[in-house]
């Protein structure tokens, strides 16, 4: 009997050791990917978002996204809508945090009002698209726990479990390209019931400043609703030299005027 | 007379623009136009003679902007014209026409501009820079362009400091003889006088400090000048003396954003020779987000409104409770509905409202609004005049 218990304990510790190393490897890959993208300072990009419903009908949104890199905390970003025209000028300012909720302000151009909004709604769709708010927010290492799954050719497959209980996912299965500075190639999203909800595919990659890979096309397919959203990025600008002054509430009002 | 100031600024701006053009590579122009067809129907029989029931109407909103110096300098214009059955509601306005320059952490705006202050939903006490376009919208959220020089200085540690120089006052327009939501006597805006001998040219000032600490967003403001709300003084014979007083108004607005809860408070203290009072709105907003996994958000709103002016409060919100719900479908068409009701805690008066909007295609939107006034207490000094003025409004807009 004693032997059996001992054997059991031994087995348990072996499995813990292997699980830990898978977690460590997963975390290490996420950190490498994060490090590879450090130093871009700021960027401005135009975004064309095409929403396709299950009957294939499409509608478009045009946005401009400005990002300011923060080294000790999550990045700051500003999104400005240019179309549809009835929401032109609607803008958001987000200060993401590595730990805790993000700070977010919304500017409504019709009444010139800046409103602090709750960042509680992670799982809801961003402007009717297949992207949830959490899919578009700054991807910080601290927001997930990790588990390395396997290596397939040049791809490293890592499972990521969101730390935030308000996330709409139980897990994401992420493919990193180890030969291309750990850029993302694909993410599979599993819903709260752990069934496959969406697949995001990155394509049309371009290298900026000899260091930063940016996918100019991102396609999100929802397997449950058969809807799709494609993001097409254009005119990436890493030379805009944005500063903290471009990410204030005054700047938010200017962006949306 | 009214727009001399604006024209003067425009001339100055043209100069700045020409000199700037040489140094900067890229000039971005943008023109937008909104055409709106609107129908308001007041379904109860008019209370006063001459008032109509049906109000078909047209609205035009052109916008133009010119940016250079990487967007750090710009000229912005927004005009507005409405054609309506009510002659007083037929009006035009320059909502915005200003030059703006940004340098690091400061910003300067010169011209006609709109500025919004505050956090609450049912009443906007702190918001004082612009005159309300009272004939345009029931909720008081439409404003007239205000001539100003605005200087904003933003610091990371101490928040932002806003200084306003307001050289010209604009009077509020009241509905004409055919219009609803008016008093028995048609008030001509020119009949209202000023306390200041400088009349509309009194040079006014305002200041606002705005900052945030974690989940707290706070604003403190002070306005010294001719008030935006006219003061109605009734003598024993029932005659009305209405004028714009010189006021000092201190305002506080605070929002605490805690999870899905937004806790809000707005409060003002206004002091004039003829009047002194305190008012506040306090409440909360809670949003159940993505309820159905398809993006449906349902927000619940509750606010308490207090105004020391009691029955003289122009908007009749002296001791009232507001309940509301904001429903957003987050669909491709941005369908949203806002329903709410304000009930007086001392009388039977109630106002229910509903606003719904949706986009059609990519350049059309439709809106339905209903304001229902019920059980209005005949003793309410101001609101009792509007007791038959419940209405339904439908509007369709096309964007170019």
XYZ file of C-alpha atoms in Angstrom:
657
model
C 0.000 0.000 0.000
C 2.724 2.403 0.994
C 4.534 1.648 -2.229
C 1.439 2.419 -4.208
C 1.037 5.814 -2.532
C 4.695 6.588 -3.077
C 4.403 5.589 -6.715
C 1.337 7.790 -6.976
C 3.178 10.757 -5.506
C 6.112 10.134 -7.816
C 3.822 10.015 -10.843
C 2.057 13.166 -9.746
C 5.308 15.063 -9.297
C 6.568 13.929 -12.699
C 3.416 15.159 -14.371
C 3.658 18.460 -12.479
C 7.221 18.899 -13.610
C 6.349 18.313 -17.264
C 3.269 20.567 -17.023
C 5.372 23.290 -15.468
C 7.920 23.154 -18.189
C 5.179 23.382 -20.819
C 3.884 26.454 -18.984
C 7.350 27.907 -18.740
C 8.031 27.302 -22.413
C 4.698 28.901 -23.316
C 5.451 31.951 -21.208
C 8.947 32.137 -22.624
C 7.621 32.195 -26.201
C 5.116 34.924 -25.312
C 7.924 36.964 -23.748
C 10.164 36.466 -26.783
C 7.358 37.625 -29.069
C 6.779 40.658 -26.837
C 10.487 41.478 -26.805
C 10.777 41.145 -30.581
C 8.192 43.884 -31.001
C 9.728 46.268 -28.461
C 11.076 49.621 -29.544
C 8.558 50.614 -32.228
C 7.754 53.733 -30.142
C 4.657 54.788 -32.008
C 2.654 53.959 -35.092
C -0.243 55.296 -37.116
C -2.216 53.077 -39.461
C -5.373 53.243 -41.555
C -7.732 50.364 -41.128
C -10.472 49.175 -43.435
C -12.809 46.781 -41.670
C -15.101 44.669 -43.849
C -17.958 42.907 -42.104
C -19.538 39.995 -43.946
C -22.741 38.329 -42.766
C -23.694 34.726 -43.409
C -25.401 35.660 -46.686
C -22.223 37.312 -47.919
C -23.504 40.903 -47.638
C -20.755 43.280 -46.637
C -20.436 46.618 -44.897
C -17.333 48.696 -44.314
C -15.810 50.836 -41.619
C -12.759 53.071 -41.951
C -10.667 53.811 -38.891
C -7.338 55.333 -38.004
C -5.405 53.783 -35.137
C -2.575 55.513 -33.306
C -0.479 53.554 -30.833
C 2.114 54.715 -28.335
C 4.397 52.095 -26.850
C 4.795 52.026 -23.076
C 7.608 49.993 -21.610
C 6.459 49.636 -17.994
C 2.729 49.362 -18.696
C 0.288 48.474 -21.459
C 0.325 50.607 -24.609
C -1.826 53.679 -25.197
C -4.029 53.793 -28.254
C -6.483 56.046 -30.016
C -9.024 54.870 -32.563
C -10.884 57.359 -34.761
C -13.820 56.410 -36.994
C -14.003 57.949 -40.457
C -16.905 55.919 -41.777
C -19.819 55.165 -41.713
C -20.369 58.894 -41.910
C -22.996 59.102 -39.180
C -20.361 58.001 -36.663
C -17.467 59.909 -38.242
C -15.304 61.412 -35.524
C -16.355 58.951 -32.843
C -13.094 58.124 -31.095
C -11.741 56.107 -28.234
C -8.671 56.613 -26.082
C -7.428 53.535 -24.252
C -4.684 53.155 -21.676
C -4.140 49.427 -21.388
C -2.663 48.068 -18.215
C -0.650 44.917 -17.756
C -2.600 44.193 -14.614
C -6.140 45.350 -13.850
C -8.787 47.014 -16.008
C -7.898 49.359 -18.847
C -8.833 53.040 -18.717
C -11.006 54.061 -21.632
C -12.647 57.266 -22.832
C -15.134 57.711 -25.642
C -15.593 60.946 -27.592
C -19.016 61.635 -29.106
C -18.546 64.311 -31.778
C -22.208 65.333 -32.149
C -22.333 66.780 -28.630
C -18.548 67.067 -28.152
C -18.736 64.923 -25.058
C -15.893 62.889 -23.605
C -17.200 60.019 -21.546
C -15.154 57.636 -19.420
C -16.503 54.187 -20.224
C -16.258 50.872 -18.487
C -13.704 48.491 -19.946
C -15.640 45.653 -18.369
C -17.136 44.549 -21.667
C -14.332 42.357 -23.006
C -16.331 39.796 -24.893
C -18.735 42.095 -26.718
C -18.280 42.714 -30.444
C -16.381 45.791 -31.584
C -18.788 47.831 -33.794
C -20.793 44.823 -34.891
C -17.708 42.941 -36.116
C -16.443 39.452 -35.285
C -13.632 41.028 -33.275
C -14.334 41.300 -29.563
C -12.907 44.252 -27.655
C -10.377 41.927 -26.033
C -9.139 40.762 -29.463
C -8.195 44.299 -30.400
C -6.732 45.536 -27.137
C -3.004 45.619 -26.531
C -1.695 42.070 -26.084
C 0.248 42.110 -22.835
C 2.121 39.052 -21.588
C 0.501 39.339 -18.156
C -3.033 38.911 -19.529
C -2.734 35.147 -20.057
C -1.330 32.023 -18.546
C 0.523 29.815 -21.021
C 1.023 26.224 -22.026
C 3.291 25.125 -24.835
C 1.609 22.457 -26.959
C 3.835 21.531 -29.868
C 6.269 22.578 -32.553
C 5.105 22.146 -36.147
C 7.797 23.067 -38.642
C 8.544 26.721 -37.971
C 5.377 27.157 -35.919
C 5.211 27.107 -32.144
C 1.736 26.331 -30.859
C 0.896 27.767 -27.460
C -2.331 27.627 -25.501
C -3.208 30.877 -23.742
C -5.758 31.064 -20.945
C -7.081 34.557 -20.180
C -6.427 35.696 -16.613
C -9.503 37.958 -16.624
C -12.680 36.015 -15.710
C -14.676 38.481 -17.851
C -12.971 37.200 -20.994
C -15.284 35.490 -23.485
C -12.820 32.639 -23.965
C -11.679 29.612 -22.017
C -8.550 29.474 -24.127
C -6.843 30.616 -27.312
C -4.552 28.452 -29.361
C -1.889 30.681 -30.851
C 0.621 29.891 -33.604
C 3.908 31.812 -33.454
C 6.386 31.810 -36.306
C 9.788 31.230 -34.699
C 11.683 32.075 -37.907
C 9.994 35.447 -38.271
C 10.541 37.117 -34.887
C 7.713 35.166 -33.265
C 5.059 36.897 -35.349
C 1.519 35.518 -35.044
C 0.180 33.377 -37.862
C -3.110 32.125 -36.460
C -5.278 32.226 -33.338
C -8.106 29.839 -32.562
C -10.605 31.053 -29.980
C -12.572 28.644 -27.778
C -15.728 29.953 -26.153
C -16.794 29.541 -22.536
C -18.185 26.090 -23.347
C -14.764 25.219 -24.773
C -16.001 24.780 -28.341
C -14.212 26.388 -31.263
C -15.731 29.845 -31.792
C -13.469 31.765 -34.155
C -10.264 31.538 -36.155
C -8.089 34.556 -36.852
C -5.606 34.275 -39.702
C -2.766 36.757 -40.231
C -1.490 37.280 -43.760
C 0.169 39.733 -46.096
C 2.995 40.365 -43.613
C 5.366 43.270 -44.139
C 8.563 44.078 -42.264
C 8.933 47.646 -41.012
C 12.167 49.322 -39.883
C 13.859 45.966 -40.488
C 12.440 44.661 -37.249
C 8.685 44.889 -36.860
C 6.409 42.452 -38.640
C 2.906 43.743 -39.321
C 0.160 41.667 -40.952
C -1.654 43.903 -43.430
C -4.571 41.489 -43.528
C -6.293 39.846 -40.610
C -9.282 37.632 -41.242
C -11.598 36.524 -38.452
C -14.077 33.742 -39.180
C -16.805 32.920 -36.703
C -17.527 29.177 -37.042
C -20.742 29.348 -35.050
C -22.447 32.257 -36.838
C -20.655 31.878 -40.191
C -19.917 35.601 -40.185
C -16.548 37.061 -41.115
C -14.603 40.250 -40.544
C -11.532 41.210 -42.512
C -9.129 43.924 -41.424
C -6.988 45.542 -44.102
C -4.254 47.835 -42.842
C -2.642 50.451 -45.039
C -0.119 53.288 -44.815
C 1.621 52.015 -41.692
C 3.646 54.930 -40.349
C 6.350 54.283 -37.765
C 7.920 57.719 -38.285
C 5.116 59.820 -36.838
C 7.004 60.423 -33.576
C 3.878 60.588 -31.467
C 4.302 61.475 -27.813
C 2.290 61.331 -24.589
C 0.746 64.674 -25.628
C -1.014 62.923 -28.505
C -2.787 60.549 -26.128
C -4.627 62.942 -23.813
C -8.317 63.814 -23.555
C -7.578 67.084 -25.347
C -6.009 65.046 -28.166
C -9.045 62.748 -28.180
C -11.352 65.743 -28.758
C -9.101 67.020 -31.534
C -8.967 63.648 -33.244
C -12.715 63.394 -33.419
C -13.621 66.951 -34.396
C -23.329 92.283 -35.842
C -23.485 88.840 -34.434
C -20.877 87.306 -36.677
C -18.463 90.197 -37.042
C -16.246 88.496 -34.514
C -16.287 85.286 -36.495
C -15.530 87.024 -39.777
C -12.663 88.905 -38.196
C -11.174 85.672 -36.951
C -11.665 84.053 -40.301
C -9.700 86.842 -41.984
C -6.849 86.441 -39.493
C -6.910 82.720 -40.049
C -6.676 83.026 -43.791
C -3.424 84.900 -43.245
C -2.015 82.306 -40.923
C -3.039 79.666 -43.375
C -1.238 81.261 -46.323
C 2.001 81.656 -44.387
C 1.808 78.116 -43.074
C 1.193 76.635 -46.482
C 4.772 77.211 -47.560
C 6.378 75.229 -44.771
C 4.122 72.230 -44.665
C 3.947 69.478 -47.147
C 0.513 68.118 -46.600
C -2.832 69.859 -46.366
C -5.869 67.768 -45.691
C -9.329 69.025 -46.573
C -12.560 67.370 -45.641
C -16.145 68.217 -46.520
C -19.213 66.503 -45.117
C -22.894 67.201 -45.507
C -25.901 65.893 -43.649
C -29.437 66.419 -44.946
C -32.223 65.642 -42.546
C -35.961 65.339 -43.055
C -37.940 65.533 -39.831
C -41.577 65.248 -38.815
C -42.814 66.179 -35.364
C -46.392 65.389 -34.442
C -47.984 66.753 -31.271
C -50.937 64.433 -30.800
C -52.769 66.382 -28.106
C -54.895 69.428 -28.798
C -52.935 72.640 -28.492
C -53.280 74.511 -25.203
C -52.624 77.984 -26.608
C -54.074 79.755 -29.608
C -52.174 79.540 -32.855
C -50.187 76.426 -31.988
C -49.905 73.770 -34.690
C -49.921 69.967 -34.398
C -47.844 68.919 -37.414
C -44.287 70.112 -37.974
C -42.573 68.823 -41.103
C -39.060 70.196 -41.210
C -35.711 70.121 -43.010
C -32.220 70.365 -41.554
C -28.883 70.921 -43.299
C -25.504 70.487 -41.603
C -22.402 71.214 -43.717
C -18.952 70.604 -42.244
C -15.564 71.560 -43.546
C -12.104 71.157 -42.115
C -8.629 72.065 -43.256
C -5.592 70.568 -41.537
C -1.906 71.169 -41.937
C 1.285 70.957 -39.891
C 0.608 67.208 -39.407
C -2.840 68.020 -38.052
C -1.483 70.277 -35.326
C -3.075 73.292 -37.015
C -6.559 73.366 -38.435
C -9.593 75.402 -39.377
C -12.932 73.827 -38.649
C -16.384 74.837 -39.773
C -19.813 73.451 -39.020
C -22.948 75.240 -40.124
C -26.576 74.513 -39.466
C -29.857 75.504 -41.063
C -33.378 74.420 -40.189
C -36.585 75.146 -42.050
C -39.707 74.599 -39.939
C -43.422 75.423 -39.650
C -42.599 77.481 -36.557
C -40.947 80.695 -37.787
C -38.711 80.841 -34.723
C -37.548 77.274 -35.242
C -36.552 78.194 -38.778
C -33.033 79.311 -37.973
C -29.418 79.094 -38.987
C -26.275 79.060 -36.971
C -22.524 78.767 -37.215
C -21.986 75.906 -34.796
C -18.232 76.049 -35.254
C -15.753 78.199 -37.098
C -12.408 78.212 -35.403
C -8.700 78.046 -35.890
C -6.786 75.635 -33.693
C -3.103 75.287 -32.994
C -1.450 72.573 -30.940
C 2.094 72.694 -29.622
C 3.280 69.872 -27.364
C 0.973 69.953 -24.346
C -0.955 73.123 -25.071
C -3.755 73.913 -27.449
C -5.257 77.204 -28.576
C -8.634 77.640 -30.266
C -9.955 80.930 -31.641
C -13.449 81.370 -33.018
C -16.897 79.879 -32.599
C -16.758 76.532 -30.901
C -18.720 74.052 -28.855
C -17.475 72.717 -25.530
C -19.127 70.103 -23.336
C -18.612 69.607 -19.603
C -20.201 67.007 -17.375
C -20.981 63.365 -16.720
C -24.695 62.854 -15.950
C -27.430 61.880 -18.407
C -30.749 63.387 -17.329
C -29.597 66.949 -16.776
C -26.476 68.883 -17.737
C -25.912 71.344 -14.924
C -22.199 71.980 -15.197
C -22.195 72.511 -18.965
C -22.294 76.290 -19.398
C -20.000 77.511 -22.172
C -22.537 77.354 -25.019
C -26.062 78.732 -25.194
C -28.721 76.047 -25.671
C -30.411 75.913 -29.058
C -33.743 75.650 -27.269
C -35.935 75.397 -30.384
C -33.852 72.618 -31.891
C -34.036 69.784 -29.382
C -36.091 68.862 -26.332
C -33.177 67.499 -24.298
C -31.132 70.722 -24.454
C -28.159 68.960 -25.999
C -28.109 71.102 -29.146
C -26.021 74.236 -28.641
C -25.244 77.483 -30.438
C -21.683 78.226 -31.481
C -19.923 80.343 -28.853
C -17.246 82.918 -29.749
C -14.193 82.206 -27.634
C -10.499 82.057 -27.156
C -9.756 78.758 -25.451
C -6.393 77.787 -24.081
C -5.801 74.258 -22.826
C -2.698 73.197 -20.983
C -2.389 69.499 -20.206
C 0.019 68.047 -17.686
C 0.449 64.394 -16.879
C 0.604 64.888 -13.116
C -1.838 67.696 -12.499
C -4.468 67.191 -15.174
C -5.627 69.700 -17.761
C -6.263 73.402 -17.267
C -8.730 75.146 -19.553
C -9.021 78.906 -19.815
C -11.856 80.538 -21.719
C -12.282 84.134 -22.814
C -15.865 84.615 -23.991
C -16.318 88.039 -25.610
C -19.912 87.736 -26.781
C -23.174 86.392 -25.327
C -25.820 84.699 -27.443
C -29.475 84.771 -26.431
C -31.704 81.771 -26.285
C -34.464 81.478 -28.909
C -37.986 80.576 -27.769
C -40.706 78.948 -29.901
C -42.892 81.272 -31.966
C -46.680 81.577 -32.063
C -47.184 78.363 -34.054
C -44.704 76.441 -31.955
C -45.325 74.040 -29.103
C -43.471 73.836 -25.793
C -43.986 77.543 -25.151
C -45.616 79.894 -22.635
C -49.009 81.612 -23.161
C -47.128 84.758 -24.148
C -44.806 84.307 -27.088
C -41.370 85.343 -25.893
C -39.331 87.222 -28.432
C -35.677 86.779 -27.585
C -35.070 90.469 -28.217
C -37.497 91.331 -25.388
C -35.067 89.861 -22.914
C -32.612 92.353 -21.537
C -29.220 92.158 -19.894
C -28.178 92.959 -16.365
C -24.812 94.096 -17.682
C -24.705 97.520 -19.344
C -22.318 96.048 -21.897
C -25.234 93.810 -22.940
C -24.092 90.983 -25.220
C -20.558 92.384 -25.382
C -19.778 91.799 -21.729
C -16.340 90.136 -21.612
C -16.771 86.847 -19.779
C -14.331 84.295 -18.442
C -14.373 80.649 -17.480
C -11.921 78.132 -16.147
C -11.991 74.368 -15.861
C -9.636 71.848 -14.344
C -10.068 68.221 -15.339
C -8.081 65.230 -14.145
C -8.308 61.536 -13.493
C -6.856 59.323 -10.810
C -7.357 55.605 -11.418
C -11.113 55.100 -11.472
C -11.921 58.747 -10.621
C -12.579 61.408 -13.268
C -13.017 64.839 -11.767
C -13.760 68.309 -13.130
C -13.888 71.642 -11.316
C -15.073 74.744 -13.095
C -15.907 78.365 -12.599
C -17.799 80.718 -14.898
C -18.016 84.472 -14.418
C -20.214 86.319 -16.871
C -23.674 86.647 -18.348
C -25.598 83.467 -17.643
C -26.975 81.238 -20.394
C -30.324 80.797 -18.660
C -32.597 83.840 -18.561
C -34.049 84.762 -15.198
C -37.818 85.232 -15.024
C -39.003 87.570 -12.301
C -42.771 87.788 -11.741
C -44.264 90.880 -10.069
C -47.560 91.010 -8.103
C -49.516 91.993 -11.197
C -48.285 88.917 -13.012
C -45.966 90.817 -15.331
C -42.839 89.004 -16.333
C -39.494 90.663 -16.290
C -37.015 88.455 -18.053
C -33.318 89.178 -18.340
C -29.880 87.583 -18.484
C -28.147 88.089 -15.125
C -24.422 88.318 -14.494
C -23.541 85.158 -12.620
C -20.722 83.417 -10.846
C -21.126 79.674 -11.173
C -18.899 77.042 -9.641
C -19.339 73.505 -10.860
C -18.118 70.067 -9.858
C -18.436 66.866 -11.866
C -17.207 63.493 -10.746
C -17.439 60.016 -12.189
C -16.234 56.807 -10.618
C -15.842 53.996 -13.135
C -15.846 50.775 -11.150
C -16.281 47.584 -13.153
C -19.597 47.852 -14.986
C -20.741 50.626 -12.617
C -20.475 54.314 -13.411
C -21.208 56.488 -10.374
C -21.833 60.104 -11.270
C -22.394 63.450 -9.657
C -22.723 66.971 -11.036
C -23.275 69.954 -8.826
C -23.406 73.730 -9.248
C -23.602 76.772 -7.049
C -24.784 79.881 -8.904
C -24.657 83.358 -7.491
C -26.186 86.521 -8.992
C -27.568 89.728 -7.472
C -31.112 88.530 -8.081
C -30.631 84.849 -7.417
C -28.506 82.391 -5.522
C -28.954 78.644 -5.572
C -27.470 75.197 -5.396
C -28.361 72.226 -7.602
C -27.087 68.720 -8.149
C -27.664 65.482 -10.051
C -26.358 62.218 -8.664
C -26.806 58.715 -9.949
C -25.394 55.641 -11.533
C -25.249 53.643 -14.712
C -24.777 49.888 -14.808
C -24.326 47.918 -18.016
C -25.024 44.237 -18.537
C -22.824 43.659 -21.539
C -22.992 41.054 -24.281
C -25.966 39.365 -22.643
C -26.831 37.068 -25.506
C -23.277 36.466 -26.708
C -24.260 38.502 -29.760
C -23.367 41.904 -28.424
C -26.604 42.976 -26.771
C -25.861 45.518 -24.034
C -28.495 46.687 -21.585
C -27.611 49.618 -19.403
C -29.658 50.774 -16.445
C -29.625 54.399 -15.396
C -30.903 56.042 -12.263
C -30.389 59.657 -11.199
C -31.758 61.992 -8.555
C -32.143 65.675 -9.452
C -32.304 68.534 -7.008
C -32.569 72.266 -7.690
C -32.888 74.814 -4.933
C -34.703 77.221 -7.289
C -37.714 74.985 -6.847
C -40.449 75.881 -9.314
C -38.382 78.593 -10.979
C -35.971 76.010 -12.333
C -36.351 76.418 -16.086
C -36.256 72.740 -16.797
C -38.616 71.920 -13.923
C -36.211 69.365 -12.438
C -36.257 70.527 -8.835
C -36.780 67.322 -6.871
C -37.126 64.511 -9.335
C -36.007 60.996 -10.037
C -34.887 59.742 -13.435
C -34.896 56.090 -14.478
C -33.750 54.883 -17.838
C -32.370 52.089 -19.910
C -29.950 52.158 -22.794
C -30.183 49.191 -25.113
C -27.461 48.743 -27.701
C -27.578 45.843 -30.119
C -23.999 46.388 -31.363
C -25.095 45.138 -34.750
C -23.898 46.255 -38.176
C -26.612 48.938 -38.219
C -25.737 50.314 -34.750
C -29.299 49.894 -33.529
C -29.843 51.525 -30.158
C -32.733 52.519 -27.930
C -32.807 54.839 -24.948
C -35.930 54.853 -22.804
C -36.477 56.814 -19.663
C -38.803 58.600 -17.362
C -38.545 61.525 -14.993
C -40.982 61.735 -12.136
C -41.481 64.591 -9.742
C -41.289 63.513 -6.106
C -43.568 66.303 -4.902
C -46.249 66.295 -7.586
C -47.790 63.933 -10.093
C -45.800 65.297 -13.068
C -44.018 62.755 -15.224
C -42.107 62.868 -18.496
C -41.437 59.671 -20.422
C -39.075 59.544 -23.337
C -37.851 57.134 -25.961
C -35.101 57.617 -28.530
C -34.247 54.930 -31.039
C -31.840 55.026 -33.946
C -30.541 52.742 -36.663
C -28.414 52.996 -39.769
C -29.634 51.844 -43.184
C -27.056 51.021 -45.805
C -23.905 53.010 -45.137
C -25.135 56.591 -45.562
C -28.674 56.705 -44.147
C -29.906 56.826 -40.572
C -33.375 56.896 -39.057
C -34.373 58.121 -35.641
C -37.599 57.962 -33.643
C -38.125 60.085 -30.572
C -41.152 60.290 -28.280
C -41.642 62.640 -25.329
C -44.741 62.030 -23.299
C -45.777 64.451 -20.594
C -48.391 62.994 -18.270
C -50.229 64.059 -15.114
C -48.542 67.443 -15.242
C -49.453 69.291 -12.078
C -51.366 72.483 -13.093
C -49.497 74.289 -10.305
C -46.117 73.726 -11.941
C -45.088 77.222 -12.949
C -43.208 76.288 -16.107
C -44.027 72.684 -16.977
C -47.815 73.235 -16.770
C -47.622 75.286 -19.983
C -46.336 72.238 -21.839
C -48.885 69.752 -20.523
C -50.503 69.164 -23.926
C -47.162 69.055 -25.725
C -46.350 65.357 -25.858
C -44.925 64.523 -29.253
C -43.473 61.943 -31.593
C -40.597 62.822 -33.870
C -39.309 60.852 -36.819
C -36.220 61.865 -38.698
C -34.266 60.456 -41.586
C -30.777 61.637 -42.434
C -28.635 61.202 -45.503
C -24.881 61.727 -45.262
C -22.723 62.829 -48.191
